mmCIF file of C-alpha atoms and ligand atoms in Angstrom:
data_model
loop_
_atom_site.group_PDB
_atom_site.id
_atom_site.type_symbol
_atom_site.label_atom_id
_atom_site.label_comp_id
_atom_site.label_asym_id
_atom_site.label_seq_id
_atom_site.Cartn_x
_atom_site.Cartn_y
_atom_site.Cartn_z
ATOM 1 C CA MET O 284 7.390 14.740 6.729
ATOM 2 C CA ASN O 285 4.357 14.067 8.916
ATOM 3 C CA GLN O 286 4.992 10.840 10.857
ATOM 4 C CA VAL O 287 3.220 9.305 13.856
ATOM 5 C CA ALA O 288 5.397 7.601 16.501
ATOM 6 C CA ASP O 289 3.129 4.636 17.202
ATOM 7 C CA CYS O 290 2.108 3.993 13.590
ATOM 8 C CA LEU O 291 3.467 0.701 12.234
ATOM 9 C CA PHE O 292 3.774 1.905 8.633
ATOM 10 C CA CYS O 293 5.367 5.218 9.674
ATOM 11 C CA ARG O 294 7.955 3.108 11.483
ATOM 12 C CA ILE O 295 8.518 0.996 8.372
ATOM 13 C CA ALA O 296 8.771 4.164 6.239
ATOM 14 C CA SER O 297 11.413 5.597 8.579
ATOM 15 C CA GLY O 298 13.376 2.327 8.709
ATOM 16 C CA GLN O 299 12.729 1.657 12.415
ATOM 17 C CA ILE O 300 10.943 -1.596 11.523
ATOM 18 C CA PRO O 301 12.372 -3.722 8.709
ATOM 19 C CA ALA O 302 10.389 -4.618 5.621
ATOM 20 C CA GLU O 303 11.176 -6.336 2.351
ATOM 21 C CA ILE O 304 11.265 -3.247 0.164
ATOM 22 C CA VAL O 305 10.431 -3.639 -3.523
ATOM 23 C CA ALA O 306 10.740 -0.025 -4.698
ATOM 24 C CA GLU O 307 10.664 3.482 -3.296
ATOM 25 C CA GLY O 308 10.348 7.112 -4.244
ATOM 26 C CA ASP O 309 10.653 10.412 -2.421
ATOM 27 C CA GLU O 310 7.028 10.268 -1.260
ATOM 28 C CA TRP O 311 6.220 6.538 -1.216
ATOM 29 C CA LEU O 312 7.487 3.088 -0.396
ATOM 30 C CA ALA O 313 6.504 -0.380 -1.702
ATOM 31 C CA PHE O 314 7.179 -3.528 0.327
ATOM 32 C CA HIS O 315 6.000 -7.122 0.533
ATOM 33 C CA ASP O 316 3.011 -7.785 2.776
ATOM 34 C CA VAL O 317 4.006 -9.889 5.809
ATOM 35 C CA SER O 318 0.858 -12.003 5.388
ATOM 36 C CA PRO O 319 0.513 -12.469 1.607
ATOM 37 C CA GLN O 320 -2.963 -13.206 0.249
ATOM 38 C CA ALA O 321 -1.693 -13.928 -3.271
ATOM 39 C CA PRO O 322 1.620 -15.045 -4.825
ATOM 40 C CA VAL O 323 2.398 -11.333 -5.277
ATOM 41 C CA HIS O 324 1.178 -9.092 -2.451
ATOM 42 C CA VAL O 325 2.875 -5.716 -2.154
ATOM 43 C CA LEU O 326 1.788 -2.679 -0.154
ATOM 44 C CA ILE O 327 2.340 0.835 -1.513
ATOM 45 C CA ILE O 328 2.267 3.519 1.174
ATOM 46 C CA PRO O 329 2.937 7.244 1.405
ATOM 47 C CA ARG O 330 5.958 8.094 3.569
ATOM 48 C CA SER O 331 3.901 10.751 5.341
ATOM 49 C CA HIS O 332 1.160 9.614 7.664
ATOM 50 C CA VAL O 333 -2.303 9.590 6.073
ATOM 51 C CA GLU O 334 -4.902 7.584 7.986
ATOM 52 C CA SER O 335 -6.776 6.218 4.986
ATOM 53 C CA VAL O 336 -8.035 7.167 1.548
ATOM 54 C CA ALA O 337 -10.792 9.118 3.323
ATOM 55 C CA ALA O 338 -8.196 11.611 4.581
ATOM 56 C CA LEU O 339 -7.111 12.585 1.061
ATOM 57 C CA ASP O 340 -8.202 16.012 -0.126
ATOM 58 C CA GLY O 341 -7.441 18.492 -2.862
ATOM 59 C CA ASP O 342 -3.905 18.928 -1.523
ATOM 60 C CA SER O 343 -3.307 15.189 -1.905
ATOM 61 C CA VAL O 344 -4.019 14.899 -5.614
ATOM 62 C CA VAL O 345 -0.366 14.563 -6.620
ATOM 63 C CA LEU O 346 0.359 12.093 -3.799
ATOM 64 C CA ALA O 347 -2.667 9.975 -4.738
ATOM 65 C CA GLY O 348 -1.492 9.914 -8.336
ATOM 66 C CA ARG O 349 2.013 8.941 -7.295
ATOM 67 C CA LEU O 350 0.701 5.996 -5.250
ATOM 68 C CA LEU O 351 -1.296 4.693 -8.208
ATOM 69 C CA THR O 352 1.487 5.170 -10.731
ATOM 70 C CA ALA O 353 3.925 3.565 -8.273
ATOM 71 C CA ALA O 354 1.604 0.556 -8.025
ATOM 72 C CA ALA O 355 1.467 0.284 -11.820
ATOM 73 C CA ASP O 356 5.275 0.606 -12.052
ATOM 74 C CA VAL O 357 5.795 -2.049 -9.342
ATOM 75 C CA ALA O 358 3.386 -4.401 -11.142
ATOM 76 C CA ARG O 359 5.390 -3.949 -14.360
ATOM 77 C CA ALA O 360 8.699 -4.427 -12.519
ATOM 78 C CA LEU O 361 7.437 -7.663 -10.926
ATOM 79 C CA GLY O 362 6.250 -8.936 -14.314
ATOM 80 C CA VAL O 363 2.557 -9.205 -13.424
ATOM 81 C CA SER O 364 1.174 -6.259 -15.366
ATOM 82 C CA ASP O 365 0.201 -8.140 -18.529
ATOM 83 C CA ASP O 366 -1.231 -11.089 -16.607
ATOM 84 C CA GLY O 367 -3.406 -8.807 -14.464
ATOM 85 C CA TYR O 368 -3.519 -7.589 -10.905
ATOM 86 C CA ARG O 369 -5.856 -6.032 -8.383
ATOM 87 C CA LEU O 370 -5.362 -2.834 -6.378
ATOM 88 C CA VAL O 371 -7.281 -2.549 -3.106
ATOM 89 C CA THR O 372 -7.369 0.053 -0.375
ATOM 90 C CA ASN O 373 -9.473 -0.627 2.706
ATOM 91 C CA ARG O 374 -10.979 2.314 4.562
ATOM 92 C CA GLY O 375 -12.253 1.613 8.058
ATOM 93 C CA ALA O 376 -12.501 -1.498 10.202
ATOM 94 C CA ARG O 377 -15.691 -2.694 8.501
ATOM 95 C CA ALA O 378 -13.902 -2.796 5.158
ATOM 96 C CA GLY O 379 -11.022 -4.695 6.739
ATOM 97 C CA GLN O 380 -8.548 -1.895 7.426
ATOM 98 C CA SER O 381 -6.250 -3.048 10.231
ATOM 99 C CA VAL O 382 -3.341 -0.620 9.811
ATOM 100 C CA PHE O 383 -4.503 2.982 9.908
ATOM 101 C CA HIS O 384 -1.897 4.371 7.532
ATOM 102 C CA LEU O 385 -3.037 4.576 3.913
ATOM 103 C CA HIS O 386 -1.842 1.642 1.812
ATOM 104 C CA VAL O 387 -2.692 0.211 -1.577
ATOM 105 C CA HIS O 388 -2.590 -3.577 -1.792
ATOM 106 C CA LEU O 389 -1.169 -4.893 -5.082
ATOM 107 C CA LEU O 390 -2.365 -8.488 -5.486
ATOM 108 C CA ALA O 391 -1.415 -10.736 -8.398
ATOM 109 C CA GLY O 392 -0.419 -14.222 -9.441
ATOM 110 C CA ARG O 393 -3.772 -15.949 -9.078
ATOM 111 C CA ASP O 394 -7.353 -15.622 -10.281
ATOM 112 C CA MET O 395 -9.293 -12.970 -8.369
ATOM 113 C CA ALA O 396 -12.902 -13.509 -7.356
ATOM 114 C CA TRP O 397 -15.581 -10.864 -7.937
ATOM 115 C CA PRO O 398 -17.307 -9.483 -6.002
ATOM 116 C CA PRO O 399 -14.601 -9.378 -3.300
ATOM 117 C CA GLY O 400 -15.634 -10.634 0.124
HETATM 118 P P1 DGP W 616 -5.343 -3.729 5.898
HETATM 119 O O1 DGP W 616 -5.964 -4.906 6.604
HETATM 120 O O2 DGP W 616 -6.010 -3.354 4.606
HETATM 121 O O3 DGP W 616 -5.171 -2.553 6.845
HETATM 122 O O4 DGP W 616 -3.904 -4.228 5.493
HETATM 123 C C1 DGP W 616 -2.819 -4.242 6.362
HETATM 124 C C2 DGP W 616 -1.814 -5.181 5.794
HETATM 125 O O5 DGP W 616 -0.586 -4.950 6.454
HETATM 126 C C3 DGP W 616 -2.139 -6.658 6.017
HETATM 127 O O6 DGP W 616 -2.314 -7.291 4.742
HETATM 128 C C4 DGP W 616 -0.932 -7.230 6.730
HETATM 129 C C5 DGP W 616 0.123 -6.159 6.552
HETATM 130 N N1 DGP W 616 1.033 -6.014 7.673
HETATM 131 C C6 DGP W 616 0.677 -5.882 8.985
HETATM 132 N N2 DGP W 616 1.787 -5.749 9.738
HETATM 133 C C7 DGP W 616 2.850 -5.779 8.887
HETATM 134 C C8 DGP W 616 4.264 -5.680 9.078
HETATM 135 O O7 DGP W 616 4.780 -5.509 10.191
HETATM 136 N N3 DGP W 616 5.036 -5.763 7.968
HETATM 137 C C9 DGP W 616 4.499 -5.940 6.707
HETATM 138 N N4 DGP W 616 5.364 -6.018 5.689
HETATM 139 N N5 DGP W 616 3.170 -6.025 6.499
HETATM 140 C C10 DGP W 616 2.358 -5.944 7.571
#
């Protein structure tokens, strides 16, 4: 497993920093966002360090699929799938990325504006 010592989400994935875990698999982890922007706000991350979606390549196809299917499974498990939800991944500071370890935001429980800010 590729992990980076000073990466916040690597430290959550390895259990060094606590998080409110919702679900997990061999390659991914889902936990509640510490600063929720919707009634349901869960982050789905790979256990291995990946800086952002821009670092995915042909070798990451299975991992990328697992993150998306995990998000869909978590949405079903939390009972928000039928009502609707939004998945977001920010790449780069200009898009709002503040933690440079790939994560998919699962947001639900309120109306979502479009276009996003
Ligand atoms: P982004 O801005 O797209 O990189 O999203 C990072 C998210 O991570 C942001 O919504 C807040 C969340 N976050 C930051 N620090 C922590 C933490 O220590 N624990 C948890 N659970 N979430 C965190």
